[in-house]
Amino acid sequence: MKKSTPTAAPSTRRRRAPAAGVFPDAADTVVVRRVRRGDLDQVIDIDATVTGLEKRPYWAAVYRRYGSGQRAAQQFLVAVAHERVVGFVIGEIRDWEFGSPPCGWVFAIDVDPRARLGGVGTRLLEAISAHFRSAGVTKLRTLLALDNPLILKFFRSQGMMAGPLISLEMDLDG
Ligand SMILES: CC(C)(COP(=O)(O)OP(=O)(O)OC[C@H]1O[C@@H](n2cnc3c(N)ncnc32)[C@H](O)[C@@H]1OP(=O)(O)O)[C@@H](O)C(=O)NCCC(=O)NCCS
């Protein structure tokens, strides 16, 4: 991970010019906080924009599981700029799975296309890393699709590199 303090203060790293969009100054104004029920419609919209699918029941279930904020191990955070949700990150500390000591997994991160390239994704990853760190874990992991070079570039920019695990899969007939 980049060495920066994950607070609500904007990152001081020099950045490329943000994409022209509705939230051109998102990185300067953004606050990262725990998700609230009232954020869900905007989270669903961002996800639908990125993936092309609206998955309302899925998001309701994710909110029930990760949105309570009661368990430090489960985090669902949103980035808010100008009172709009412009991105979110979800992750969880998993203990001893795949034979690994406890580590923090990021399993979703999305930024509204109109707020990208301004540091919002970086702020979200910093914030969830801070939660994991304060819960005592020292490793961050994720999985990503081979055909998604954008998310690979982003995670690499944050200091993430190939880890010791590989993914395997097969079709289950019948
Ligand atoms: C990946 C994503 C989260 C990045 O969000 P962001 O707010 O634009 O990221 P940042 O502005 O913090 O960018 C940090 C770094 O990532 C890299 N990066 C981000 N977008 C990039 C792009 N389009 N091209 C090349 N590098 C890029 C750069 O190194 C950048 O640093 P720089 O601006 O100093 O060059 C956002 O593009 C996104 O939501 N993409 C879709 C995510 C997705 O596919 N999710 C599904 C799997 S969970």
mmCIF file with all atom_site columns, N, CA and C in Angstrom, residues 89-154:
data_model
loop_
_atom_site.group_PDB
_atom_site.id
_atom_site.type_symbol
_atom_site.label_atom_id
_atom_site.label_alt_id
_atom_site.label_comp_id
_atom_site.label_asym_id
_atom_site.label_entity_id
_atom_site.label_seq_id
_atom_site.pdbx_PDB_ins_code
_atom_site.Cartn_x
_atom_site.Cartn_y
_atom_site.Cartn_z
_atom_site.occupancy
_atom_site.B_iso_or_equiv
_atom_site.pdbx_formal_charge
_atom_site.auth_seq_id
_atom_site.auth_comp_id
_atom_site.auth_asym_id
_atom_site.auth_atom_id
_atom_site.pdbx_PDB_model_num
ATOM 1   N N  . VAL A 1 89  ? -16.375 1.006   -1.655  1.00 0.00 ? 89  VAL A N  1
ATOM 2   C CA . VAL A 1 89  ? -15.459 -0.131  -1.529  1.00 0.00 ? 89  VAL A CA 1
ATOM 3   C C  . VAL A 1 89  ? -16.027 -1.067  -0.479  1.00 0.00 ? 89  VAL A C  1
ATOM 4   N N  . ILE A 1 90  ? -15.867 -2.361  -0.712  1.00 0.00 ? 90  ILE A N  1
ATOM 5   C CA . ILE A 1 90  ? -16.374 -3.365  0.222   1.00 0.00 ? 90  ILE A CA 1
ATOM 6   C C  . ILE A 1 90  ? -15.277 -4.397  0.448   1.00 0.00 ? 90  ILE A C  1
ATOM 7   N N  . GLY A 1 91  ? -15.139 -4.811  1.681   1.00 0.00 ? 91  GLY A N  1
ATOM 8   C CA . GLY A 1 91  ? -14.119 -5.820  1.962   1.00 0.00 ? 91  GLY A CA 1
ATOM 9   C C  . GLY A 1 91  ? -14.297 -6.418  3.334   1.00 0.00 ? 91  GLY A C  1
ATOM 10  N N  . GLU A 1 92  ? -13.454 -7.383  3.605   1.00 0.00 ? 92  GLU A N  1
ATOM 11  C CA . GLU A 1 92  ? -13.657 -8.191  4.807   1.00 0.00 ? 92  GLU A CA 1
ATOM 12  C C  . GLU A 1 92  ? -12.341 -8.848  5.219   1.00 0.00 ? 92  GLU A C  1
ATOM 13  N N  . ILE A 1 93  ? -12.149 -8.964  6.522   1.00 0.00 ? 93  ILE A N  1
ATOM 14  C CA . ILE A 1 93  ? -11.007 -9.745  7.019   1.00 0.00 ? 93  ILE A CA 1
ATOM 15  C C  . ILE A 1 93  ? -11.439 -11.202 7.093   1.00 0.00 ? 93  ILE A C  1
ATOM 16  N N  . ARG A 1 94  ? -10.662 -12.065 6.468   1.00 0.00 ? 94  ARG A N  1
ATOM 17  C CA . ARG A 1 94  ? -10.949 -13.503 6.503   1.00 0.00 ? 94  ARG A CA 1
ATOM 18  C C  . ARG A 1 94  ? -9.794  -14.204 7.209   1.00 0.00 ? 94  ARG A C  1
ATOM 19  N N  . ASP A 1 95  ? -10.175 -15.075 8.168   1.00 0.00 ? 95  ASP A N  1
ATOM 20  C CA . ASP A 1 95  ? -9.167  -15.733 8.997   1.00 0.00 ? 95  ASP A CA 1
ATOM 21  C C  . ASP A 1 95  ? -8.838  -17.126 8.482   1.00 0.00 ? 95  ASP A C  1
ATOM 22  N N  . TRP A 1 96  ? -7.608  -17.355 8.220   1.00 0.00 ? 96  TRP A N  1
ATOM 23  C CA . TRP A 1 96  ? -7.077  -18.693 7.952   1.00 0.00 ? 96  TRP A CA 1
ATOM 24  C C  . TRP A 1 96  ? -7.744  -19.382 6.775   1.00 0.00 ? 96  TRP A C  1
ATOM 25  N N  . GLU A 1 97  ? -8.318  -18.615 5.859   1.00 0.00 ? 97  GLU A N  1
ATOM 26  C CA . GLU A 1 97  ? -8.876  -19.263 4.670   1.00 0.00 ? 97  GLU A CA 1
ATOM 27  C C  . GLU A 1 97  ? -7.779  -19.424 3.636   1.00 0.00 ? 97  GLU A C  1
ATOM 28  N N  . PHE A 1 98  ? -7.872  -20.430 2.843   1.00 0.00 ? 98  PHE A N  1
ATOM 29  C CA . PHE A 1 98  ? -6.836  -20.776 1.857   1.00 0.00 ? 98  PHE A CA 1
ATOM 30  C C  . PHE A 1 98  ? -5.491  -20.979 2.553   1.00 0.00 ? 98  PHE A C  1
ATOM 31  N N  . GLY A 1 99  ? -5.531  -21.366 3.822   1.00 0.00 ? 99  GLY A N  1
ATOM 32  C CA . GLY A 1 99  ? -4.294  -21.615 4.557   1.00 0.00 ? 99  GLY A CA 1
ATOM 33  C C  . GLY A 1 99  ? -3.529  -20.367 4.934   1.00 0.00 ? 99  GLY A C  1
ATOM 34  N N  . SER A 1 100 ? -4.170  -19.191 4.770   1.00 0.00 ? 100 SER A N  1
ATOM 35  C CA . SER A 1 100 ? -3.449  -17.939 5.012   1.00 0.00 ? 100 SER A CA 1
ATOM 36  C C  . SER A 1 100 ? -3.789  -17.344 6.366   1.00 0.00 ? 100 SER A C  1
ATOM 37  N N  . PRO A 1 101 ? -2.818  -16.742 7.026   1.00 0.00 ? 101 PRO A N  1
ATOM 38  C CA . PRO A 1 101 ? -3.124  -15.985 8.233   1.00 0.00 ? 101 PRO A CA 1
ATOM 39  C C  . PRO A 1 101 ? -4.153  -14.892 7.905   1.00 0.00 ? 101 PRO A C  1
ATOM 40  N N  . PRO A 1 102 ? -4.846  -14.368 8.933   1.00 0.00 ? 102 PRO A N  1
ATOM 41  C CA . PRO A 1 102 ? -5.869  -13.355 8.681   1.00 0.00 ? 102 PRO A CA 1
ATOM 42  C C  . PRO A 1 102 ? -5.356  -12.232 7.784   1.00 0.00 ? 102 PRO A C  1
ATOM 43  N N  . CYS A 1 103 ? -6.154  -11.886 6.772   1.00 0.00 ? 103 CYS A N  1
ATOM 44  C CA . CYS A 1 103 ? -5.782  -10.755 5.913   1.00 0.00 ? 103 CYS A CA 1
ATOM 45  C C  . CYS A 1 103 ? -7.055  -10.071 5.426   1.00 0.00 ? 103 CYS A C  1
ATOM 46  N N  . GLY A 1 104 ? -6.899  -8.826  4.980   1.00 0.00 ? 104 GLY A N  1
ATOM 47  C CA . GLY A 1 104 ? -8.040  -8.050  4.502   1.00 0.00 ? 104 GLY A CA 1
ATOM 48  C C  . GLY A 1 104 ? -8.234  -8.274  3.014   1.00 0.00 ? 104 GLY A C  1
ATOM 49  N N  . TRP A 1 105 ? -9.454  -8.611  2.639   1.00 0.00 ? 105 TRP A N  1
ATOM 50  C CA . TRP A 1 105 ? -9.784  -8.792  1.220   1.00 0.00 ? 105 TRP A CA 1
ATOM 51  C C  . TRP A 1 105 ? -10.650 -7.622  0.747   1.00 0.00 ? 105 TRP A C  1
ATOM 52  N N  . VAL A 1 106 ? -10.293 -7.064  -0.397  1.00 0.00 ? 106 VAL A N  1
ATOM 53  C CA . VAL A 1 106 ? -11.178 -6.097  -1.059  1.00 0.00 ? 106 VAL A CA 1
ATOM 54  C C  . VAL A 1 106 ? -11.891 -6.856  -2.160  1.00 0.00 ? 106 VAL A C  1
ATOM 55  N N  . PHE A 1 107 ? -13.210 -6.899  -2.102  1.00 0.00 ? 107 PHE A N  1
ATOM 56  C CA . PHE A 1 107 ? -13.893 -7.624  -3.180  1.00 0.00 ? 107 PHE A CA 1
ATOM 57  C C  . PHE A 1 107 ? -14.756 -6.765  -4.073  1.00 0.00 ? 107 PHE A C  1
ATOM 58  N N  . ALA A 1 108 ? -14.846 -5.480  -3.799  1.00 0.00 ? 108 ALA A N  1
ATOM 59  C CA . ALA A 1 108 ? -15.507 -4.584  -4.759  1.00 0.00 ? 108 ALA A CA 1
ATOM 60  C C  . ALA A 1 108 ? -14.992 -3.176  -4.552  1.00 0.00 ? 108 ALA A C  1
ATOM 61  N N  . ILE A 1 109 ? -14.663 -2.514  -5.647  1.00 0.00 ? 109 ILE A N  1
ATOM 62  C CA . ILE A 1 109 ? -14.355 -1.077  -5.587  1.00 0.00 ? 109 ILE A CA 1
ATOM 63  C C  . ILE A 1 109 ? -14.818 -0.476  -6.910  1.00 0.00 ? 109 ILE A C  1
ATOM 64  N N  . ASP A 1 110 ? -15.601 0.559   -6.841  1.00 0.00 ? 110 ASP A N  1
ATOM 65  C CA . ASP A 1 110 ? -16.139 1.219   -8.038  1.00 0.00 ? 110 ASP A CA 1
ATOM 66  C C  . ASP A 1 110 ? -16.211 2.710   -7.794  1.00 0.00 ? 110 ASP A C  1
ATOM 67  N N  . VAL A 1 111 ? -15.825 3.471   -8.799  1.00 0.00 ? 111 VAL A N  1
ATOM 68  C CA . VAL A 1 111 ? -15.968 4.925   -8.746  1.00 0.00 ? 111 VAL A CA 1
ATOM 69  C C  . VAL A 1 111 ? -16.842 5.350   -9.924  1.00 0.00 ? 111 VAL A C  1
ATOM 70  N N  . ASP A 1 112 ? -17.765 6.248   -9.660  1.00 0.00 ? 112 ASP A N  1
ATOM 71  C CA . ASP A 1 112 ? -18.609 6.815   -10.716 1.00 0.00 ? 112 ASP A CA 1
ATOM 72  C C  . ASP A 1 112 ? -17.697 7.306   -11.842 1.00 0.00 ? 112 ASP A C  1
ATOM 73  N N  . PRO A 1 113 ? -17.969 6.900   -13.093 1.00 0.00 ? 113 PRO A N  1
ATOM 74  C CA . PRO A 1 113 ? -17.100 7.324   -14.202 1.00 0.00 ? 113 PRO A CA 1
ATOM 75  C C  . PRO A 1 113 ? -16.916 8.835   -14.267 1.00 0.00 ? 113 PRO A C  1
ATOM 76  N N  . ARG A 1 114 ? -17.890 9.609   -13.779 1.00 0.00 ? 114 ARG A N  1
ATOM 77  C CA . ARG A 1 114 ? -17.776 11.075  -13.836 1.00 0.00 ? 114 ARG A CA 1
ATOM 78  C C  . ARG A 1 114 ? -16.872 11.635  -12.748 1.00 0.00 ? 114 ARG A C  1
ATOM 79  N N  . ALA A 1 115 ? -16.397 10.780  -11.858 1.00 0.00 ? 115 ALA A N  1
ATOM 80  C CA . ALA A 1 115 ? -15.542 11.252  -10.750 1.00 0.00 ? 115 ALA A CA 1
ATOM 81  C C  . ALA A 1 115 ? -14.185 10.557  -10.746 1.00 0.00 ? 115 ALA A C  1
ATOM 82  N N  . ARG A 1 116 ? -13.853 9.908   -11.850 1.00 0.00 ? 116 ARG A N  1
ATOM 83  C CA . ARG A 1 116 ? -12.608 9.119   -11.865 1.00 0.00 ? 116 ARG A CA 1
ATOM 84  C C  . ARG A 1 116 ? -11.374 9.976   -12.125 1.00 0.00 ? 116 ARG A C  1
ATOM 85  N N  . LEU A 1 117 ? -10.238 9.374   -11.888 1.00 0.00 ? 117 LEU A N  1
ATOM 86  C CA . LEU A 1 117 ? -8.923  9.982   -12.130 1.00 0.00 ? 117 LEU A CA 1
ATOM 87  C C  . LEU A 1 117 ? -8.698  11.227  -11.291 1.00 0.00 ? 117 LEU A C  1
ATOM 88  N N  . GLY A 1 118 ? -9.378  11.290  -10.184 1.00 0.00 ? 118 GLY A N  1
ATOM 89  C CA . GLY A 1 118 ? -9.178  12.422  -9.278  1.00 0.00 ? 118 GLY A CA 1
ATOM 90  C C  . GLY A 1 118 ? -8.749  11.987  -7.890  1.00 0.00 ? 118 GLY A C  1
ATOM 91  N N  . GLY A 1 119 ? -8.485  10.699  -7.715  1.00 0.00 ? 119 GLY A N  1
ATOM 92  C CA . GLY A 1 119 ? -7.995  10.225  -6.424  1.00 0.00 ? 119 GLY A CA 1
ATOM 93  C C  . GLY A 1 119 ? -9.055  9.589   -5.538  1.00 0.00 ? 119 GLY A C  1
ATOM 94  N N  . VAL A 1 120 ? -10.292 9.473   -6.026  1.00 0.00 ? 120 VAL A N  1
ATOM 95  C CA . VAL A 1 120 ? -11.353 8.912   -5.184  1.00 0.00 ? 120 VAL A CA 1
ATOM 96  C C  . VAL A 1 120 ? -11.088 7.427   -4.892  1.00 0.00 ? 120 VAL A C  1
ATOM 97  N N  . GLY A 1 121 ? -10.716 6.668   -5.922  1.00 0.00 ? 121 GLY A N  1
ATOM 98  C CA . GLY A 1 121 ? -10.414 5.251   -5.704  1.00 0.00 ? 121 GLY A CA 1
ATOM 99  C C  . GLY A 1 121 ? -9.284  5.074   -4.698  1.00 0.00 ? 121 GLY A C  1
ATOM 100 N N  . THR A 1 122 ? -8.283  5.919   -4.819  1.00 0.00 ? 122 THR A N  1
ATOM 101 C CA . THR A 1 122 ? -7.159  5.860   -3.872  1.00 0.00 ? 122 THR A CA 1
ATOM 102 C C  . THR A 1 122 ? -7.636  6.129   -2.459  1.00 0.00 ? 122 THR A C  1
ATOM 103 N N  . ARG A 1 123 ? -8.498  7.116   -2.297  1.00 0.00 ? 123 ARG A N  1
ATOM 104 C CA . ARG A 1 123 ? -9.005  7.441   -0.957  1.00 0.00 ? 123 ARG A CA 1
ATOM 105 C C  . ARG A 1 123 ? -9.802  6.279   -0.372  1.00 0.00 ? 123 ARG A C  1
ATOM 106 N N  . LEU A 1 124 ? -10.595 5.628   -1.219  1.00 0.00 ? 124 LEU A N  1
ATOM 107 C CA . LEU A 1 124 ? -11.389 4.495   -0.742  1.00 0.00 ? 124 LEU A CA 1
ATOM 108 C C  . LEU A 1 124 ? -10.486 3.348   -0.298  1.00 0.00 ? 124 LEU A C  1
ATOM 109 N N  . LEU A 1 125 ? -9.467  3.063   -1.098  1.00 0.00 ? 125 LEU A N  1
ATOM 110 C CA . LEU A 1 125 ? -8.576  1.954   -0.726  1.00 0.00 ? 125 LEU A CA 1
ATOM 111 C C  . LEU A 1 125 ? -7.776  2.289   0.533   1.00 0.00 ? 125 LEU A C  1
ATOM 112 N N  . GLU A 1 126 ? -7.371  3.540   0.655   1.00 0.00 ? 126 GLU A N  1
ATOM 113 C CA . GLU A 1 126 ? -6.665  3.956   1.872   1.00 0.00 ? 126 GLU A CA 1
ATOM 114 C C  . GLU A 1 126 ? -7.557  3.772   3.098   1.00 0.00 ? 126 GLU A C  1
ATOM 115 N N  . ALA A 1 127 ? -8.825  4.154   2.942   1.00 0.00 ? 127 ALA A N  1
ATOM 116 C CA . ALA A 1 127 ? -9.729  4.105   4.098   1.00 0.00 ? 127 ALA A CA 1
ATOM 117 C C  . ALA A 1 127 ? -9.993  2.670   4.544   1.00 0.00 ? 127 ALA A C  1
ATOM 118 N N  . ILE A 1 128 ? -10.239 1.777   3.595   1.00 0.00 ? 128 ILE A N  1
ATOM 119 C CA . ILE A 1 128 ? -10.514 0.394   4.011   1.00 0.00 ? 128 ILE A CA 1
ATOM 120 C C  . ILE A 1 128 ? -9.237  -0.249  4.550   1.00 0.00 ? 128 ILE A C  1
ATOM 121 N N  . SER A 1 129 ? -8.102  0.126   4.003   1.00 0.00 ? 129 SER A N  1
ATOM 122 C CA . SER A 1 129 ? -6.829  -0.402  4.519   1.00 0.00 ? 129 SER A CA 1
ATOM 123 C C  . SER A 1 129 ? -6.627  0.035   5.963   1.00 0.00 ? 129 SER A C  1
ATOM 124 N N  . ALA A 1 130 ? -7.011  1.271   6.266   1.00 0.00 ? 130 ALA A N  1
ATOM 125 C CA . ALA A 1 130 ? -6.855  1.770   7.637   1.00 0.00 ? 130 ALA A CA 1
ATOM 126 C C  . ALA A 1 130 ? -7.710  0.963   8.601   1.00 0.00 ? 130 ALA A C  1
ATOM 127 N N  . HIS A 1 131 ? -8.933  0.616   8.172   1.00 0.00 ? 131 HIS A N  1
ATOM 128 C CA . HIS A 1 131 ? -9.790  -0.216  9.040   1.00 0.00 ? 131 HIS A CA 1
ATOM 129 C C  . HIS A 1 131 ? -9.143  -1.572  9.275   1.00 0.00 ? 131 HIS A C  1
ATOM 130 N N  . PHE A 1 132 ? -8.646  -2.166  8.210   1.00 0.00 ? 132 PHE A N  1
ATOM 131 C CA . PHE A 1 132 ? -8.039  -3.494  8.350   1.00 0.00 ? 132 PHE A CA 1
ATOM 132 C C  . PHE A 1 132 ? -6.801  -3.412  9.252   1.00 0.00 ? 132 PHE A C  1
ATOM 133 N N  . ARG A 1 133 ? -6.000  -2.379  9.011   1.00 0.00 ? 133 ARG A N  1
ATOM 134 C CA . ARG A 1 133 ? -4.774  -2.217  9.810   1.00 0.00 ? 133 ARG A CA 1
ATOM 135 C C  . ARG A 1 133 ? -5.134  -2.079  11.284  1.00 0.00 ? 133 ARG A C  1
ATOM 136 N N  . SER A 1 134 ? -6.139  -1.283  11.576  1.00 0.00 ? 134 SER A N  1
ATOM 137 C CA . SER A 1 134 ? -6.473  -1.069  12.983  1.00 0.00 ? 134 SER A CA 1
ATOM 138 C C  . SER A 1 134 ? -7.086  -2.319  13.602  1.00 0.00 ? 134 SER A C  1
ATOM 139 N N  . ALA A 1 135 ? -7.575  -3.227  12.747  1.00 0.00 ? 135 ALA A N  1
ATOM 140 C CA . ALA A 1 135 ? -8.073  -4.507  13.268  1.00 0.00 ? 135 ALA A CA 1
ATOM 141 C C  . ALA A 1 135 ? -6.945  -5.524  13.395  1.00 0.00 ? 135 ALA A C  1
ATOM 142 N N  . GLY A 1 136 ? -5.734  -5.131  13.033  1.00 0.00 ? 136 GLY A N  1
ATOM 143 C CA . GLY A 1 136 ? -4.575  -5.967  13.305  1.00 0.00 ? 136 GLY A CA 1
ATOM 144 C C  . GLY A 1 136 ? -4.005  -6.745  12.136  1.00 0.00 ? 136 GLY A C  1
ATOM 145 N N  . VAL A 1 137 ? -4.608  -6.589  10.940  1.00 0.00 ? 137 VAL A N  1
ATOM 146 C CA . VAL A 1 137 ? -4.037  -7.357  9.832   1.00 0.00 ? 137 VAL A CA 1
ATOM 147 C C  . VAL A 1 137 ? -3.011  -6.507  9.078   1.00 0.00 ? 137 VAL A C  1
ATOM 148 N N  . THR A 1 138 ? -2.067  -7.179  8.474   1.00 0.00 ? 138 THR A N  1
ATOM 149 C CA . THR A 1 138 ? -0.968  -6.468  7.816   1.00 0.00 ? 138 THR A CA 1
ATOM 150 C C  . THR A 1 138 ? -0.886  -6.802  6.329   1.00 0.00 ? 138 THR A C  1
ATOM 151 N N  . LYS A 1 139 ? -1.893  -7.485  5.829   1.00 0.00 ? 139 LYS A N  1
ATOM 152 C CA . LYS A 1 139 ? -1.872  -7.876  4.407   1.00 0.00 ? 139 LYS A CA 1
ATOM 153 C C  . LYS A 1 139 ? -3.213  -7.542  3.765   1.00 0.00 ? 139 LYS A C  1
ATOM 154 N N  . LEU A 1 140 ? -3.154  -7.001  2.531   1.00 0.00 ? 140 LEU A N  1
ATOM 155 C CA . LEU A 1 140 ? -4.360  -6.704  1.767   1.00 0.00 ? 140 LEU A CA 1
ATOM 156 C C  . LEU A 1 140 ? -4.350  -7.552  0.502   1.00 0.00 ? 140 LEU A C  1
ATOM 157 N N  . ARG A 1 141 ? -5.489  -8.171  0.192   1.00 0.00 ? 141 ARG A N  1
ATOM 158 C CA . ARG A 1 141 ? -5.562  -9.003  -1.011  1.00 0.00 ? 141 ARG A CA 1
ATOM 159 C C  . ARG A 1 141 ? -6.813  -8.679  -1.806  1.00 0.00 ? 141 ARG A C  1
ATOM 160 N N  . THR A 1 142 ? -6.775  -9.017  -3.080  1.00 0.00 ? 142 THR A N  1
ATOM 161 C CA . THR A 1 142 ? -7.965  -8.903  -3.913  1.00 0.00 ? 142 THR A CA 1
ATOM 162 C C  . THR A 1 142 ? -7.862  -9.912  -5.041  1.00 0.00 ? 142 THR A C  1
ATOM 163 N N  . LEU A 1 143 ? -8.937  -10.084 -5.775  1.00 0.00 ? 143 LEU A N  1
ATOM 164 C CA . LEU A 1 143 ? -8.948  -10.873 -7.007  1.00 0.00 ? 143 LEU A CA 1
ATOM 165 C C  . LEU A 1 143 ? -9.471  -9.963  -8.108  1.00 0.00 ? 143 LEU A C  1
ATOM 166 N N  . LEU A 1 144 ? -8.977  -10.137 -9.307  1.00 0.00 ? 144 LEU A N  1
ATOM 167 C CA . LEU A 1 144 ? -9.509  -9.309  -10.385 1.00 0.00 ? 144 LEU A CA 1
ATOM 168 C C  . LEU A 1 144 ? -9.575  -10.115 -11.674 1.00 0.00 ? 144 LEU A C  1
ATOM 169 N N  . ALA A 1 145 ? -10.433 -9.640  -12.566 1.00 0.00 ? 145 ALA A N  1
ATOM 170 C CA . ALA A 1 145 ? -10.623 -10.349 -13.833 1.00 0.00 ? 145 ALA A CA 1
ATOM 171 C C  . ALA A 1 145 ? -9.448  -10.056 -14.761 1.00 0.00 ? 145 ALA A C  1
ATOM 172 N N  . LEU A 1 146 ? -8.988  -11.111 -15.439 1.00 0.00 ? 146 LEU A N  1
ATOM 173 C CA . LEU A 1 146 ? -7.848  -10.948 -16.353 1.00 0.00 ? 146 LEU A CA 1
ATOM 174 C C  . LEU A 1 146 ? -8.144  -9.955  -17.466 1.00 0.00 ? 146 LEU A C  1
ATOM 175 N N  . ASP A 1 147 ? -9.432  -9.839  -17.823 1.00 0.00 ? 147 ASP A N  1
ATOM 176 C CA . ASP A 1 147 ? -9.771  -8.943  -18.941 1.00 0.00 ? 147 ASP A CA 1
ATOM 177 C C  . ASP A 1 147 ? -10.168 -7.548  -18.451 1.00 0.00 ? 147 ASP A C  1
ATOM 178 N N  . ASN A 1 148 ? -9.694  -7.173  -17.271 1.00 0.00 ? 148 ASN A N  1
ATOM 179 C CA . ASN A 1 148 ? -10.008 -5.839  -16.737 1.00 0.00 ? 148 ASN A CA 1
ATOM 180 C C  . ASN A 1 148 ? -8.696  -5.092  -16.435 1.00 0.00 ? 148 ASN A C  1
ATOM 181 N N  . PRO A 1 149 ? -8.034  -4.592  -17.492 1.00 0.00 ? 149 PRO A N  1
ATOM 182 C CA . PRO A 1 149 ? -6.745  -3.934  -17.271 1.00 0.00 ? 149 PRO A CA 1
ATOM 183 C C  . PRO A 1 149 ? -6.852  -2.674  -16.426 1.00 0.00 ? 149 PRO A C  1
ATOM 184 N N  . LEU A 1 150 ? -8.015  -2.015  -16.437 1.00 0.00 ? 150 LEU A N  1
ATOM 185 C CA . LEU A 1 150 ? -8.169  -0.784  -15.660 1.00 0.00 ? 150 LEU A CA 1
ATOM 186 C C  . LEU A 1 150 ? -8.007  -1.055  -14.159 1.00 0.00 ? 150 LEU A C  1
ATOM 187 N N  . ILE A 1 151 ? -8.700  -2.075  -13.681 1.00 0.00 ? 151 ILE A N  1
ATOM 188 C CA . ILE A 1 151 ? -8.627  -2.352  -12.244 1.00 0.00 ? 151 ILE A CA 1
ATOM 189 C C  . ILE A 1 151 ? -7.228  -2.866  -11.881 1.00 0.00 ? 151 ILE A C  1
ATOM 190 N N  . LEU A 1 152 ? -6.595  -3.579  -12.818 1.00 0.00 ? 152 LEU A N  1
ATOM 191 C CA . LEU A 1 152 ? -5.212  -4.027  -12.567 1.00 0.00 ? 152 LEU A CA 1
ATOM 192 C C  . LEU A 1 152 ? -4.280  -2.813  -12.446 1.00 0.00 ? 152 LEU A C  1
ATOM 193 N N  . LYS A 1 153 ? -4.422  -1.858  -13.373 1.00 0.00 ? 153 LYS A N  1
ATOM 194 C CA . LYS A 1 153 ? -3.566  -0.656  -13.307 1.00 0.00 ? 153 LYS A CA 1
ATOM 195 C C  . LYS A 1 153 ? -3.791  0.077   -11.996 1.00 0.00 ? 153 LYS A C  1
ATOM 196 N N  . PHE A 1 154 ? -5.046  0.165   -11.594 1.00 0.00 ? 154 PHE A N  1
ATOM 197 C CA . PHE A 1 154 ? -5.337  0.866   -10.344 1.00 0.00 ? 154 PHE A CA 1
ATOM 198 C C  . PHE A 1 154 ? -4.663  0.170   -9.157  1.00 0.00 ? 154 PHE A C  1
#
